[in-house]
Coordinates of C-alpha atoms in Angstrom, one line a residue:
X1 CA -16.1 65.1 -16.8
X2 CA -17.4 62.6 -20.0
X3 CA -15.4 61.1 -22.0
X4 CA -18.0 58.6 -23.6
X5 CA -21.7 59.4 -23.8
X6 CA -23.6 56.5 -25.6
X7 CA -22.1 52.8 -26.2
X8 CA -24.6 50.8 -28.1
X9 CA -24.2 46.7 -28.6
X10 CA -25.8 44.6 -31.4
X11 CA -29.2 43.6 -30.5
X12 CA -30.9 40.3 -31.7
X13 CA -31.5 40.6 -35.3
X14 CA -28.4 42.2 -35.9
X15 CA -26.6 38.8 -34.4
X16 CA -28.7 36.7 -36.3
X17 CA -27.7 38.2 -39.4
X18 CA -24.2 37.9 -38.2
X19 CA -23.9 34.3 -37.1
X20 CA -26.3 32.9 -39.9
X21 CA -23.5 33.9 -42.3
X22 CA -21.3 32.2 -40.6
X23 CA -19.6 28.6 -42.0
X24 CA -21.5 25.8 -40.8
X25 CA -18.1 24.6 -38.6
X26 CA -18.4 23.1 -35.0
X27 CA -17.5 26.1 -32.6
X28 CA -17.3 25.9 -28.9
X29 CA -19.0 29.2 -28.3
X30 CA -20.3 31.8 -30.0
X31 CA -19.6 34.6 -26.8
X32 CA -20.2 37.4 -26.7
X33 CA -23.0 36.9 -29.0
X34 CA -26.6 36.4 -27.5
X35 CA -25.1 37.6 -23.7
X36 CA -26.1 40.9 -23.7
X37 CA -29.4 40.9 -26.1
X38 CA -31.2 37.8 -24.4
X39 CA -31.0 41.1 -21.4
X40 CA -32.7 43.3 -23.8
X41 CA -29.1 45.4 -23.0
X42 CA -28.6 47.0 -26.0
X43 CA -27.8 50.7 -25.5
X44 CA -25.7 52.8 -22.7
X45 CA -26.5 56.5 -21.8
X46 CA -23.4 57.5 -19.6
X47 CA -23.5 60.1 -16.4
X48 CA -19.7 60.7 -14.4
X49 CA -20.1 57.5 -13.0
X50 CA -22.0 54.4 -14.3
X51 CA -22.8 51.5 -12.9
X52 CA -23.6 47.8 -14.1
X53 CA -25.0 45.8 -11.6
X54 CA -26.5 42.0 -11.6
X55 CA -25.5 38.7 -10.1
X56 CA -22.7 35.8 -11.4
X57 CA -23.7 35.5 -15.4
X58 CA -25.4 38.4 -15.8
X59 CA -23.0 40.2 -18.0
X60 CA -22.1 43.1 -16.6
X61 CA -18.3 42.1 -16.8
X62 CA -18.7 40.7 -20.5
X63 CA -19.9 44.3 -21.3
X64 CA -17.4 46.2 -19.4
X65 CA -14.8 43.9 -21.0
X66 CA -16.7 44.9 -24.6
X67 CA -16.5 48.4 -24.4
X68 CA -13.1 48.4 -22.9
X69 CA -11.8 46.5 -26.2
X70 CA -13.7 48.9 -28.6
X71 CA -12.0 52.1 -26.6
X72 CA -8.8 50.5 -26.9
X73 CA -8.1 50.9 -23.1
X74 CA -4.9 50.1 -21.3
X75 CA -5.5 46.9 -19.2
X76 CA -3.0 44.8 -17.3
X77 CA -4.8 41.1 -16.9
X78 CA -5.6 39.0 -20.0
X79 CA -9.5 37.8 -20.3
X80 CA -11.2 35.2 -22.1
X81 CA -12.0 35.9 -25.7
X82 CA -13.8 33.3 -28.1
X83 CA -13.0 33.5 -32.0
X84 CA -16.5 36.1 -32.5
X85 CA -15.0 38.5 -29.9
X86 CA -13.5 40.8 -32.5
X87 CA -16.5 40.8 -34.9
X88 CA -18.7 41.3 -31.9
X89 CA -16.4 44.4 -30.6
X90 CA -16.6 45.8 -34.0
X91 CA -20.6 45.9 -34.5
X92 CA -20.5 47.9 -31.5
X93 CA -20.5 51.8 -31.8
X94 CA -19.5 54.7 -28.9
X95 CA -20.0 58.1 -29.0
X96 CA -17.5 60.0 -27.4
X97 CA -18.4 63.5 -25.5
X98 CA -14.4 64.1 -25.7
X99 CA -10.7 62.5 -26.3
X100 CA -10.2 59.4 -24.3
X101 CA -6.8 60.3 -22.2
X102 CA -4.1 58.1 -22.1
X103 CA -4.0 57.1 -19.0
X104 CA -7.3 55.7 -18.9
X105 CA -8.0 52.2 -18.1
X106 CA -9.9 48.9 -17.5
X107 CA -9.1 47.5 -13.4
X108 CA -10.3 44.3 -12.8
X109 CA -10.1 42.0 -9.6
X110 CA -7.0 40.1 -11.4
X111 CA -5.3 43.2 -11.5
X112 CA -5.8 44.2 -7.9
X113 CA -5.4 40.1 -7.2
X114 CA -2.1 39.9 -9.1
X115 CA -0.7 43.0 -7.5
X116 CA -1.3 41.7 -3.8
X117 CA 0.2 38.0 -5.1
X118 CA 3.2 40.0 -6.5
X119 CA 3.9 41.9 -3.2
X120 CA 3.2 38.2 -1.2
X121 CA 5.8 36.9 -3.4
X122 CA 8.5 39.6 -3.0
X123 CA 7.6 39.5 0.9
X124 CA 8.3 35.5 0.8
X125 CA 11.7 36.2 -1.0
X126 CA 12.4 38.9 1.4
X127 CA 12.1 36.9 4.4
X128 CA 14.1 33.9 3.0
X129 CA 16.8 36.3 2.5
X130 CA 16.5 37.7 6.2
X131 CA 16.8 34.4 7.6
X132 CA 20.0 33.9 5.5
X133 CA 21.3 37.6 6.6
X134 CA 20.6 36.6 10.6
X135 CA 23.0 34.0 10.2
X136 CA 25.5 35.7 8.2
X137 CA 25.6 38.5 11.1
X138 CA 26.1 35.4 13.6
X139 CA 29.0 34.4 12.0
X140 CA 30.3 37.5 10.8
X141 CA 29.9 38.6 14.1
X142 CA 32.1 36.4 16.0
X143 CA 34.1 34.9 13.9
X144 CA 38.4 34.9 13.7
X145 CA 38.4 36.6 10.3
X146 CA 41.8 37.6 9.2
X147 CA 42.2 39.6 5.9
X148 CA 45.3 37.8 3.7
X149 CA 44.9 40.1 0.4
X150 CA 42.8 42.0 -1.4
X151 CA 40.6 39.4 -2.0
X152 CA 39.0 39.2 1.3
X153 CA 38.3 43.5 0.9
X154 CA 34.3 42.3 1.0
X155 CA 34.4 39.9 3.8
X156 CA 36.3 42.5 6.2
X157 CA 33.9 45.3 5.3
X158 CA 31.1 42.6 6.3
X159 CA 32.8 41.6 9.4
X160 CA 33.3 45.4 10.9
X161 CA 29.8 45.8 9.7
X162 CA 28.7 43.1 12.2
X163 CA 30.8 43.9 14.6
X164 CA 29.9 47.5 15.1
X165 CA 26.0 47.5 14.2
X166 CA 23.2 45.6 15.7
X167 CA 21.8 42.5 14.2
X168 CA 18.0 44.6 13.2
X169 CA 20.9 47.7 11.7
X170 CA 22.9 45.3 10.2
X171 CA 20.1 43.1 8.1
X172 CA 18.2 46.7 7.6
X173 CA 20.9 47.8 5.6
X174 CA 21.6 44.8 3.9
X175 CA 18.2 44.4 2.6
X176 CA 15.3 46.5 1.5
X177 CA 12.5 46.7 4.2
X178 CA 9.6 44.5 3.9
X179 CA 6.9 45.7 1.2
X180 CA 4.3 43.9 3.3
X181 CA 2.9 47.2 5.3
X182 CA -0.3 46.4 4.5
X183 CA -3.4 44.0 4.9
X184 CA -5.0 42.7 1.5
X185 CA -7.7 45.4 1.9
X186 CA -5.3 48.1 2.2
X187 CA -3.1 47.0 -0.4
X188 CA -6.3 46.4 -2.9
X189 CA -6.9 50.4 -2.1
X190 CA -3.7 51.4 -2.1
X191 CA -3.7 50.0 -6.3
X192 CA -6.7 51.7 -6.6
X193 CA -5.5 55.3 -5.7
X194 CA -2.2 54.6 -7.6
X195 CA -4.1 53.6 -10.5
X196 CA -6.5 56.0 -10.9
X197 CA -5.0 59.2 -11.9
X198 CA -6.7 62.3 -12.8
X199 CA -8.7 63.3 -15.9
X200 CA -9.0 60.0 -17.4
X201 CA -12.0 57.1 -17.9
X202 CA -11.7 54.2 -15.7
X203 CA -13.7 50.7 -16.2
X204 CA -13.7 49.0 -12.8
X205 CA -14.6 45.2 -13.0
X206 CA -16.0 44.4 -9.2
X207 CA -13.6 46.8 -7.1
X208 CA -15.1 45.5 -3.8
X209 CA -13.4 42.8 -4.3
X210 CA -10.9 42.4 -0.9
X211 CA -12.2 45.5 0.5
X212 CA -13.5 45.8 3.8
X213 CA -17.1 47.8 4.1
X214 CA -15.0 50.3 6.2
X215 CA -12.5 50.3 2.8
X216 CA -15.4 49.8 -0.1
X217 CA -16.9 53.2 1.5
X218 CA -13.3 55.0 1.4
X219 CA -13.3 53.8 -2.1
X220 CA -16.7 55.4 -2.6
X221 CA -15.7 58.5 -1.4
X222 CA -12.5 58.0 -3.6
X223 CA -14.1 57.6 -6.8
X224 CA -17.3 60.4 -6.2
X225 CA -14.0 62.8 -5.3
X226 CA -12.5 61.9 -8.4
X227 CA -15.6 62.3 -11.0
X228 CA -16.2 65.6 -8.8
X229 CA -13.4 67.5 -8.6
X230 CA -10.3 65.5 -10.6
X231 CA -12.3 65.0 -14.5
X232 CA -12.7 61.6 -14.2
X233 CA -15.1 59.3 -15.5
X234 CA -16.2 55.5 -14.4
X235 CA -18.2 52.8 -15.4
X236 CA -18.5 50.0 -12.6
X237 CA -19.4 46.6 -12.2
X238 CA -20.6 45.7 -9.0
X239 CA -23.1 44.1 -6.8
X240 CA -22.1 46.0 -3.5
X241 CA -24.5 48.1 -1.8
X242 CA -22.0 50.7 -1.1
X243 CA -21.0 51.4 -4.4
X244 CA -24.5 51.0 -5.4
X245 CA -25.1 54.0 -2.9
X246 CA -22.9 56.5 -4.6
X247 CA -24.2 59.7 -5.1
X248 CA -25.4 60.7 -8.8
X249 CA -24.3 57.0 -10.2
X250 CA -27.1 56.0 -13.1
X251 CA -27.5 52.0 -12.4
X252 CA -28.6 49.2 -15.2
X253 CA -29.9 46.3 -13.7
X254 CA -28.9 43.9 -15.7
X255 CA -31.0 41.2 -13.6
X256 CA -33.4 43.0 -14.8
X257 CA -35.8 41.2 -17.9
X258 CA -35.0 43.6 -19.6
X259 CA -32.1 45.3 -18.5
X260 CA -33.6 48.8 -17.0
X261 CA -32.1 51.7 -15.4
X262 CA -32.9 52.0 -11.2
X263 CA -32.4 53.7 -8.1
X264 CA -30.0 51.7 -5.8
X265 CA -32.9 50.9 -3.3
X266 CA -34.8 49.1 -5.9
X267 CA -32.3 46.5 -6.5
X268 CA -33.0 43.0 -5.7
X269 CA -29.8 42.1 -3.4
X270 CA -29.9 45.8 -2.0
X271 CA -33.5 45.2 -0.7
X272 CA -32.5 41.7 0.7
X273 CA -29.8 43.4 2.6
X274 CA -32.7 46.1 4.0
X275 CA -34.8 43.1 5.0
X276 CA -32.8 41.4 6.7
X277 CA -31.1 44.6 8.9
X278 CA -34.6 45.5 9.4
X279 CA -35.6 41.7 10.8
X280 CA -32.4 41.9 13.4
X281 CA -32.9 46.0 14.0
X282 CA -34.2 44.8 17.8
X283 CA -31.2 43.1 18.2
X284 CA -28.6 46.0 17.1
X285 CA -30.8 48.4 19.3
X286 CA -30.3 46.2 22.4
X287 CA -26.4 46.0 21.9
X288 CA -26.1 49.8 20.6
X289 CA -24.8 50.7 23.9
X290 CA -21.8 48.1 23.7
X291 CA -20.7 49.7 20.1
X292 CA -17.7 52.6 20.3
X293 CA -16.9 53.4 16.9
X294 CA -13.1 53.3 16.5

């Protein structure tokens, strides 16, 4: 499914016209200006899933971030803006192949971070509070409680409680099981899959981020499934091989100068990763007969 088919940024001259009208006062940064054209990335032609790839700095996030603003897409994590950001946003232009659903979104890795800190968190105050219910079973448990009035309704039904259950039934029921079922990686995939629903447009900022290989190529499969069969559409961020791999995905190369589109084997860091596989292939040979898959 498209949503968006073209996205187009201001290129040089059309920043220079911009900024030399601007008030000769001391400003810390002109961003986004001058990130995207000194790439000679001016213009976006979207497939089902598109990918921006290139190193630290090279802008794929800034644009992601950019067209995100100018769809109006839901987003959970705040991001740096400098005082041009709404003037750049709005000399950018999109052309839409349909209506943008509502559910559609912009993920980045301080979503996916902040998700896995918030379930850490709950998990610490979870524990805390098991400690505390261990002891209060202890002393429930064995203590010479004597109900006087009415007043002590709560401590008797705590005290039969402890009395007649086992210490792992008794703290069970007091308390919610512990969220934490799940490593970083899986919890990082587990957001994804809740997040992405279908039929809607989905920015992903660097979702390799705290995946495994093993989980970046579930993810894969995830998101080729999803642009396949469910009507969704993504644009991507990434420098990871296995998301560079996926099937169909048009890639700019944004280390590129200028930014061009290219097959996934063409990339700089994808070719460095061949290299060196290739350079140690003797060595993976020779200890093939050790490897069983799990």
């Amino acid at each position: 499914m498209m949503y968006i088919k073209e996205f187009s940024f201001p290129d040089q001259e059309q920043e220079f016209d911009f900024l030399i009208d601007v008030k000769r006062t001391c400003y810390d940064s002109f961003y986004p200006f001058k990130v995207l054209s000194s790439k000679g990335f001016m213009e976006m032609v979207f497939e089902p899933v598109t990918i921006l790839y290139g190193g630290n700095g090279s802008g794929k996030t800034t644009a992601l971030n950019v067209i995100a603003e100018k769809l109006e897409l839901s987003r959970e994590s705040r991001f740096n803006q400098s005082s041009f950001y709404p003037d750049y946003v709005q000399m950018c232009h999109v052309q839409q192949a349909a209506e943008i659903p509502e559910q559609s979104r912009i993920i980045t890795s301080d979503d996916v971070f902040d998700y896995m800190l918030d379930i850490r968190t709950l998990n610490e105050g979870i524990d805390q509070k098991r400690e505390e219910l261990f002891t209060e079973y202890v002393e429930a448990k064995y203590s010479s409680f004597q109900m006087k009035s009415m007043a002590d309704y709560e401590q008797l039904k705590k005290v039969n409680a402890a009395r007649s259950k086992s210490q792992s039934r008794f703290v069970r029921q007091e308390l919610m099981d512990n969220v934490r079922e799940w490593s970083n990686g899986e919890s990082a995939f587990k957001y994804f899959t809740e997040k992405i629903v279908d039929n809607g447009l989905y920015l992903l900022d660097e979702p390799e981020n705290s995946l495994s290989p093993k989980r970046q190529m579930e993810l894969v499969q995830f998101i080729e499934d999803s642009a396949r069969f469910f009507g969704c559409q993504f644009v991507i961020a990434t420098h990871s091989p296995f998301l560079l791999s996926m099937r169909g995905a048009k890639i700019y190369d944004l280390d590129a100068s200028p930014a061009a589109v290219k097959k996934w084997t063409e990339l700089e860091n994808v070719r460095a990763y061949y290299d060196f596989f290739k350079q140690h292939d003797d060595q993976f040979k020779k200890n093939a007969y050790n490897f069983s898959p799990k």
